[in-house]
Amino acid sequence: MKSTRQYMADITTLPLSRRFRVLNLCGDHERVIALSDMREALPENVTLLPGPGCPAAVCPEADVYQALRLVERHDVTLLVSQNLVRLPVRRPDGSVTSLREAMLAGRDIQVIDMPIQAVMAAEASPEREMVCFLAGFESLLAPLAGMLLDGLPANLLLLLSGRRAEPLIDRLLTEKQPPIDGLLLPGNRCAVTGTDSWQELVDRHHVPAAVAGYTVAGILAALDAILRQACEGEAHLDNCYRPLVSAGGNPLAIDRLYRVFDTVDGDWRGIGTVAGGAYTLRRAYDVFNADRRYPDYRPELPAERSDMAYGCDCGDVLVGRKGPIECTFFAARCSPVMPIGPCMASEDGSCFLHRNSRNVA
């Protein structure tokens, strides 16, 4: 692999005929991009857009509200990943809260970093019923499926917001004026599912794409591959994360994923319902499904309202139509301490990372 300096020099000299917009689909990629100031170093005719790569940022407000109501109305311990804790929830009365505020108010909420910690917590307190609230893509769901197949503690239930990105990107690319010209694909998810499904999108929409690793040089290698395709008038999928990624993916992980989960239509916060864009537990695993054990409180939220605060542009940021600084709330009313939108509330959110990389007070 070339050095970072070499890749940047190569990208700078590419004969692009117009501004080219590449959408990044991974929160871990976005962290590397933002904290390395990569965007500032790229030529002006290359725009690297933050996309829907943070699962917490696209987690429906209704799912967060469901978690909040469970811990308020039932004698359970809520185990929740850090990225979901500060997501804002507007109650039916108009007040805004979050799981963090509920935790500070004394609700039984514990923050975890990974699902195995939920298992450990449940095993340590078998007399206590626990609900683990998680949001994620295949790189989280496949290992979780393995844990389910191995058997979870009887006192542990799951409240999941699993999402699948291909249908959303397919929808964006079918627009009359799609906001993107190329795709920077997530190496971790492609290592699980393979590249075949992305290859279908590339062929259908004639869009350049590349799978990227998780270093500055690894991301630049994929970006260079995408831009070279554009210069040559080609559109295919370059795998720049070998040998971890293959066309067919990890057979064992895929088998576990689809033994435990079904694909269904799902809401993406700020984006709307995406056909086939979500994962749900199969009925065979209802014994672990918190939505089967407890009432559904989501209907308490008015059906006609938006899941974003008025004036928040996170929905446009998530699909590449706007950058974080184009939101009128960015660095003004919206901050990690008092987030208005989900892209600022999650530590993997594009607005959170963009703000921190600029050292905004």
Protein backbone atom coordinates (compact mmCIF):
# COMPACT_ATOMS: atom_id res chain seq x y z
CA MET A 1 0.00 0.00 0.00
CA LYS A 2 1.16 3.51 -0.76
CA SER A 3 1.68 6.11 1.94
CA THR A 4 -0.96 8.67 2.87
CA ARG A 5 1.10 11.39 1.19
CA GLN A 6 1.35 9.37 -2.04
CA TYR A 7 -2.38 8.68 -2.19
CA MET A 8 -3.20 12.33 -1.56
CA ALA A 9 -0.76 13.42 -4.29
CA ASP A 10 -2.32 10.93 -6.74
CA ILE A 11 -5.85 12.12 -5.96
CA THR A 12 -4.84 15.75 -6.41
CA THR A 13 -3.55 15.10 -9.93
CA LEU A 14 -6.57 13.13 -11.18
CA PRO A 15 -8.22 14.82 -14.20
CA LEU A 16 -11.77 15.04 -12.85
CA SER A 17 -14.04 16.93 -15.24
CA ARG A 18 -16.44 18.10 -12.51
CA ARG A 19 -17.03 18.08 -8.78
CA PHE A 20 -17.39 14.48 -7.59
CA ARG A 21 -19.37 13.53 -4.49
CA VAL A 22 -18.53 10.33 -2.61
CA LEU A 23 -20.83 9.13 0.17
CA ASN A 24 -19.26 7.50 3.21
CA LEU A 25 -21.40 4.75 4.78
CA CYS A 26 -19.53 3.93 7.98
CA GLY A 27 -19.35 5.70 11.33
CA ASP A 28 -15.85 4.31 12.01
CA HIS A 29 -14.72 5.68 8.64
CA GLU A 30 -16.28 9.03 9.50
CA ARG A 31 -14.30 9.17 12.73
CA VAL A 32 -11.01 8.65 10.85
CA ILE A 33 -12.01 11.15 8.16
CA ALA A 34 -13.09 13.88 10.57
CA LEU A 35 -10.27 13.56 13.08
CA SER A 36 -7.57 13.43 10.39
CA ASP A 37 -8.87 16.59 8.64
CA MET A 38 -8.98 14.56 5.44
CA ARG A 39 -11.70 16.66 3.86
CA GLU A 40 -9.65 19.84 4.21
CA ALA A 41 -6.70 18.19 2.44
CA LEU A 42 -8.69 16.89 -0.55
CA PRO A 43 -8.90 18.92 -3.76
CA GLU A 44 -11.86 21.28 -4.10
CA ASN A 45 -13.52 19.15 -6.77
CA VAL A 46 -13.71 16.10 -4.45
CA THR A 47 -16.46 16.14 -1.83
CA LEU A 48 -16.44 13.33 0.74
CA LEU A 49 -19.93 13.32 2.24
CA PRO A 50 -20.84 11.92 5.65
CA GLY A 51 -23.67 9.45 5.22
CA PRO A 52 -25.99 7.13 7.18
CA GLY A 53 -23.14 5.20 8.78
CA CYS A 54 -24.02 5.77 12.43
CA PRO A 55 -26.81 3.38 13.50
CA ALA A 56 -27.70 5.52 16.51
CA ALA A 57 -28.29 8.57 14.30
CA VAL A 58 -30.84 6.68 12.19
CA CYS A 59 -32.43 4.85 15.15
CA PRO A 60 -36.13 5.82 15.13
CA GLU A 61 -37.22 8.21 17.85
CA ALA A 62 -40.08 5.80 18.57
CA ASP A 63 -37.63 3.01 19.47
CA VAL A 64 -35.83 5.29 21.93
CA TYR A 65 -39.19 6.29 23.37
CA GLN A 66 -40.10 2.61 23.77
CA ALA A 67 -36.89 2.00 25.74
CA LEU A 68 -37.59 5.03 27.89
CA ARG A 69 -41.14 3.93 28.70
CA LEU A 70 -40.04 0.40 29.53
CA VAL A 71 -37.61 1.58 32.20
CA GLU A 72 -40.15 4.13 33.50
CA ARG A 73 -43.16 1.82 33.71
CA HIS A 74 -41.67 -1.60 34.42
CA ASP A 75 -39.31 -3.06 36.97
CA VAL A 76 -36.43 -3.73 34.57
CA THR A 77 -32.80 -2.79 34.14
CA LEU A 78 -32.16 -1.15 30.78
CA LEU A 79 -28.76 -1.94 29.27
CA VAL A 80 -27.99 0.54 26.52
CA SER A 81 -25.05 1.33 24.27
CA GLN A 82 -23.33 4.67 24.81
CA ASN A 83 -24.32 6.06 21.40
CA LEU A 84 -28.03 5.81 22.22
CA VAL A 85 -27.97 7.47 25.63
CA ARG A 86 -28.18 11.12 24.53
CA LEU A 87 -30.58 10.74 21.60
CA PRO A 88 -33.33 13.35 22.06
CA VAL A 89 -36.91 12.18 22.49
CA ARG A 90 -39.85 14.55 22.29
CA ARG A 91 -42.65 13.32 24.48
CA PRO A 92 -46.31 13.67 23.47
CA ASP A 93 -46.57 16.77 25.70
CA GLY A 94 -43.76 18.45 23.74
CA SER A 95 -41.05 18.16 26.39
CA VAL A 96 -37.66 16.80 25.31
CA THR A 97 -35.77 14.16 27.22
CA SER A 98 -33.27 11.32 26.72
CA LEU A 99 -32.17 8.09 28.33
CA ARG A 100 -29.30 10.00 29.90
CA GLU A 101 -31.73 12.32 31.68
CA ALA A 102 -33.75 9.31 32.81
CA MET A 103 -30.58 7.73 34.17
CA LEU A 104 -29.68 10.93 36.06
CA ALA A 105 -33.22 10.95 37.46
CA GLY A 106 -32.61 7.54 39.02
CA ARG A 107 -34.00 5.12 36.45
CA ASP A 108 -32.22 1.75 36.34
CA ILE A 109 -30.12 2.26 33.22
CA GLN A 110 -26.62 0.88 32.66
CA VAL A 111 -24.35 1.84 29.77
CA ILE A 112 -22.56 -0.98 27.94
CA ASP A 113 -19.97 -0.98 25.17
CA MET A 114 -20.79 -4.35 23.61
CA PRO A 115 -23.54 -7.01 23.78
CA ILE A 116 -21.43 -9.50 25.72
CA GLN A 117 -21.53 -7.06 28.64
CA ALA A 118 -25.32 -7.40 28.69
CA VAL A 119 -24.94 -11.17 28.98
CA MET A 120 -22.45 -10.76 31.81
CA ALA A 121 -24.75 -8.32 33.64
CA ALA A 122 -27.73 -10.68 33.30
CA GLU A 123 -25.70 -13.65 34.52
CA ALA A 124 -24.46 -11.65 37.51
CA SER A 125 -28.04 -10.74 38.57
CA PRO A 126 -30.29 -13.66 37.52
CA GLU A 127 -33.13 -12.42 39.73
CA ARG A 128 -33.35 -9.15 37.79
CA GLU A 129 -35.08 -8.84 34.40
CA MET A 130 -32.97 -6.87 31.95
CA VAL A 131 -33.63 -5.33 28.53
CA CYS A 132 -30.70 -4.68 26.20
CA PHE A 133 -31.36 -1.80 23.77
CA LEU A 134 -29.07 -1.83 20.74
CA ALA A 135 -28.94 -0.24 17.29
CA GLY A 136 -26.66 -1.50 14.55
CA PHE A 137 -25.89 -2.94 11.16
CA GLU A 138 -24.71 -6.45 10.24
CA SER A 139 -21.34 -6.08 11.97
CA LEU A 140 -23.23 -5.89 15.28
CA LEU A 141 -26.16 -8.16 14.42
CA ALA A 142 -24.18 -11.17 13.15
CA PRO A 143 -22.21 -11.62 16.42
CA LEU A 144 -25.42 -10.98 18.36
CA ALA A 145 -27.12 -13.71 16.35
CA GLY A 146 -24.34 -16.09 17.36
CA MET A 147 -24.93 -15.23 21.01
CA LEU A 148 -28.66 -15.92 20.60
CA LEU A 149 -28.00 -19.27 18.99
CA ASP A 150 -25.65 -20.18 21.82
CA GLY A 151 -28.36 -19.20 24.32
CA LEU A 152 -28.93 -15.99 26.26
CA PRO A 153 -29.67 -15.84 29.99
CA ALA A 154 -33.38 -16.32 30.70
CA ASN A 155 -33.62 -12.86 32.31
CA LEU A 156 -32.24 -10.97 29.29
CA LEU A 157 -34.50 -9.50 26.60
CA LEU A 158 -33.53 -7.58 23.47
CA LEU A 159 -34.92 -4.33 22.08
CA LEU A 160 -33.29 -3.96 18.68
CA SER A 161 -33.09 -1.33 15.99
CA GLY A 162 -31.25 -3.25 13.27
CA ARG A 163 -30.77 -1.60 9.90
CA ARG A 164 -29.68 -2.64 6.39
CA ALA A 165 -28.18 0.08 4.18
CA GLU A 166 -28.43 -1.32 0.63
CA PRO A 167 -32.16 -0.55 0.13
CA LEU A 168 -31.69 3.05 1.25
CA ILE A 169 -28.76 3.63 -1.10
CA ASP A 170 -30.70 1.97 -3.92
CA ARG A 171 -33.52 4.45 -3.28
CA LEU A 172 -31.16 7.45 -3.25
CA LEU A 173 -29.55 6.41 -6.53
CA THR A 174 -32.94 6.13 -8.25
CA GLU A 175 -33.71 9.80 -7.62
CA LYS A 176 -33.83 12.11 -10.62
CA GLN A 177 -30.85 14.01 -9.24
CA PRO A 178 -29.08 11.67 -6.81
CA PRO A 179 -26.99 13.54 -4.23
CA ILE A 180 -24.02 11.18 -4.68
CA ASP A 181 -21.65 10.07 -7.45
CA GLY A 182 -19.68 7.31 -5.69
CA LEU A 183 -19.83 4.99 -2.67
CA LEU A 184 -17.21 4.43 0.03
CA LEU A 185 -18.27 1.06 1.44
CA PRO A 186 -17.78 -0.18 5.03
CA GLY A 187 -15.10 -2.85 5.36
CA ASN A 188 -16.51 -4.30 8.58
CA ARG A 189 -20.01 -4.88 7.20
CA CYS A 190 -18.72 -6.15 3.87
CA ALA A 191 -16.53 -8.61 5.76
CA VAL A 192 -19.75 -10.12 7.13
CA THR A 193 -22.14 -9.93 4.17
CA GLY A 194 -19.71 -9.77 1.25
CA THR A 195 -19.84 -7.41 -1.72
CA ASP A 196 -22.34 -9.21 -3.97
CA SER A 197 -25.33 -7.08 -2.89
CA TRP A 198 -23.34 -3.89 -3.40
CA GLN A 199 -22.14 -5.15 -6.76
CA GLU A 200 -25.77 -5.39 -7.86
CA LEU A 201 -26.28 -1.73 -6.96
CA VAL A 202 -23.11 -0.69 -8.77
CA ASP A 203 -24.20 -2.52 -11.92
CA ARG A 204 -27.78 -1.25 -11.77
CA HIS A 205 -26.92 2.42 -11.24
CA HIS A 206 -23.50 2.55 -12.88
CA VAL A 207 -21.92 4.14 -9.80
CA PRO A 208 -18.23 3.74 -8.82
CA ALA A 209 -17.65 2.11 -5.44
CA ALA A 210 -14.84 0.75 -3.28
CA VAL A 211 -14.55 -1.08 0.04
CA ALA A 212 -12.26 0.75 2.47
CA GLY A 213 -10.19 -0.20 5.49
CA TYR A 214 -9.92 1.78 8.71
CA THR A 215 -6.75 3.84 8.43
CA VAL A 216 -6.24 7.17 6.67
CA ALA A 217 -4.25 5.39 3.96
CA GLY A 218 -6.89 2.67 3.66
CA ILE A 219 -9.68 5.19 3.13
CA LEU A 220 -7.61 7.21 0.66
CA ALA A 221 -6.82 4.02 -1.28
CA ALA A 222 -10.56 3.37 -1.73
CA LEU A 223 -11.26 7.01 -2.57
CA ASP A 224 -8.46 6.98 -5.17
CA ALA A 225 -9.96 3.83 -6.73
CA ILE A 226 -13.43 5.45 -6.94
CA LEU A 227 -12.11 8.64 -8.51
CA ARG A 228 -9.99 6.75 -11.04
CA GLN A 229 -13.10 4.90 -12.17
CA ALA A 230 -14.84 8.24 -12.64
CA CYS A 231 -11.95 9.64 -14.69
CA GLU A 232 -11.98 6.55 -16.91
CA GLY A 233 -15.76 6.54 -17.34
CA GLU A 234 -16.09 3.22 -15.52
CA ALA A 235 -18.25 2.00 -12.66
CA HIS A 236 -17.35 -1.15 -10.77
CA LEU A 237 -16.60 -2.23 -7.21
CA ASP A 238 -12.98 -2.21 -6.06
CA ASN A 239 -12.14 -4.23 -2.96
CA CYS A 240 -9.46 -2.27 -1.12
CA TYR A 241 -9.84 -4.26 2.12
CA ARG A 242 -8.41 -7.62 1.18
CA PRO A 243 -8.20 -10.32 2.47
CA LEU A 244 -10.92 -9.60 5.06
CA VAL A 245 -13.62 -8.92 2.47
CA SER A 246 -14.78 -11.33 -0.24
CA ALA A 247 -17.66 -11.36 -2.71
CA GLY A 248 -19.65 -13.92 -0.75
CA GLY A 249 -18.79 -12.70 2.74
CA ASN A 250 -18.45 -14.85 5.84
CA PRO A 251 -20.69 -17.94 5.34
CA LEU A 252 -20.94 -18.73 9.06
CA ALA A 253 -21.83 -15.15 9.97
CA ILE A 254 -24.41 -14.92 7.17
CA ASP A 255 -25.99 -18.22 8.20
CA ARG A 256 -26.32 -17.03 11.81
CA LEU A 257 -27.61 -13.61 10.77
CA TYR A 258 -30.48 -14.98 8.68
CA ARG A 259 -31.32 -17.83 11.05
CA VAL A 260 -32.05 -15.25 13.75
CA PHE A 261 -33.25 -12.18 11.80
CA ASP A 262 -35.79 -11.42 9.07
CA THR A 263 -35.52 -8.38 6.80
CA VAL A 264 -38.54 -6.05 6.99
CA ASP A 265 -39.49 -2.47 6.15
CA GLY A 266 -38.11 -0.08 8.73
CA ASP A 267 -38.09 3.58 9.72
CA TRP A 268 -34.82 5.49 9.52
CA ARG A 269 -34.82 8.61 11.67
CA GLY A 270 -34.98 11.70 9.50
CA ILE A 271 -35.32 9.62 6.33
CA GLY A 272 -38.60 7.74 6.62
CA THR A 273 -39.63 4.17 5.91
CA VAL A 274 -37.17 2.17 3.83
CA ALA A 275 -38.54 -0.99 2.18
CA GLY A 276 -36.42 -3.95 3.30
CA GLY A 277 -34.20 -1.61 5.30
CA ALA A 278 -34.49 -3.23 8.74
CA TYR A 279 -33.86 -6.46 10.60
CA THR A 280 -36.23 -7.95 13.16
CA LEU A 281 -36.00 -11.04 15.35
CA ARG A 282 -37.67 -14.10 13.87
CA ARG A 283 -40.73 -15.40 15.72
CA ALA A 284 -38.75 -18.41 16.89
CA TYR A 285 -36.85 -16.01 19.18
CA ASP A 286 -39.87 -14.22 20.65
CA VAL A 287 -38.81 -15.41 24.10
CA PHE A 288 -35.94 -12.91 23.88
CA ASN A 289 -37.92 -10.11 22.20
CA ALA A 290 -38.81 -7.25 24.56
CA ASP A 291 -41.49 -6.10 22.12
CA ARG A 292 -43.31 -9.42 22.62
CA ARG A 293 -43.02 -9.35 26.40
CA TYR A 294 -44.04 -5.74 27.05
CA PRO A 295 -46.68 -3.34 25.68
CA ASP A 296 -45.84 -1.19 22.67
CA TYR A 297 -45.68 2.44 23.79
CA ARG A 298 -44.69 3.83 20.38
CA PRO A 299 -48.31 4.72 19.44
CA GLU A 300 -48.27 7.32 22.24
CA LEU A 301 -46.23 9.50 19.86
CA PRO A 302 -48.42 11.36 17.32
CA ALA A 303 -48.21 9.50 14.02
CA GLU A 304 -48.30 12.61 11.84
CA ARG A 305 -45.35 14.44 13.38
CA SER A 306 -41.76 14.48 12.17
CA ASP A 307 -39.13 12.57 14.15
CA MET A 308 -36.78 15.59 13.89
CA ALA A 309 -37.05 18.90 15.69
CA TYR A 310 -38.32 21.72 13.48
CA GLY A 311 -35.35 23.25 11.62
CA CYS A 312 -33.00 20.30 12.22
CA ASP A 313 -31.27 19.18 9.00
CA CYS A 314 -29.96 15.82 10.21
CA GLY A 315 -32.16 14.03 7.68
CA ASP A 316 -30.42 15.82 4.80
CA VAL A 317 -27.00 15.32 6.38
CA LEU A 318 -27.61 11.58 6.65
CA VAL A 319 -28.17 11.16 2.91
CA GLY A 320 -25.50 13.56 1.66
CA ARG A 321 -27.73 16.46 0.62
CA LYS A 322 -26.10 18.75 3.18
CA GLY A 323 -22.90 18.84 5.20
CA PRO A 324 -23.03 19.27 9.00
CA ILE A 325 -22.05 22.96 8.91
CA GLU A 326 -24.93 23.69 6.52
CA CYS A 327 -27.44 22.94 9.28
CA THR A 328 -28.62 26.18 10.87
CA PHE A 329 -28.32 24.60 14.33
CA PHE A 330 -24.70 23.43 13.93
CA ALA A 331 -22.31 25.07 16.43
CA ALA A 332 -25.12 27.36 17.55
CA ARG A 333 -28.05 25.81 19.38
CA CYS A 334 -27.03 22.17 18.83
CA SER A 335 -24.11 20.76 20.81
CA PRO A 336 -23.02 17.40 22.29
CA VAL A 337 -24.13 18.68 25.69
CA MET A 338 -27.57 19.73 24.45
CA PRO A 339 -28.11 17.90 21.13
CA ILE A 340 -31.11 18.80 19.02
CA GLY A 341 -30.52 16.22 16.29
CA PRO A 342 -29.29 12.61 16.42
CA CYS A 343 -26.16 13.35 14.35
CA MET A 344 -24.91 15.49 17.25
CA ALA A 345 -26.15 13.19 20.02
CA SER A 346 -24.12 10.12 19.06
CA GLU A 347 -20.33 9.99 19.36
CA ASP A 348 -20.25 8.34 15.92
CA GLY A 349 -22.60 10.93 14.45
CA SER A 350 -21.28 13.10 11.64
CA CYS A 351 -22.16 16.40 13.36
CA PHE A 352 -20.58 15.31 16.66
CA LEU A 353 -17.37 14.28 14.90
CA HIS A 354 -17.34 17.35 12.65
CA ARG A 355 -17.73 19.63 15.63
CA ASN A 356 -14.98 17.93 17.61
CA SER A 357 -12.58 17.95 14.66
CA ARG A 358 -13.05 21.73 14.39
CA ASN A 359 -12.66 22.21 18.15
CA VAL A 360 -15.85 24.25 18.29
CA ALA A 361 -16.50 25.55 21.78
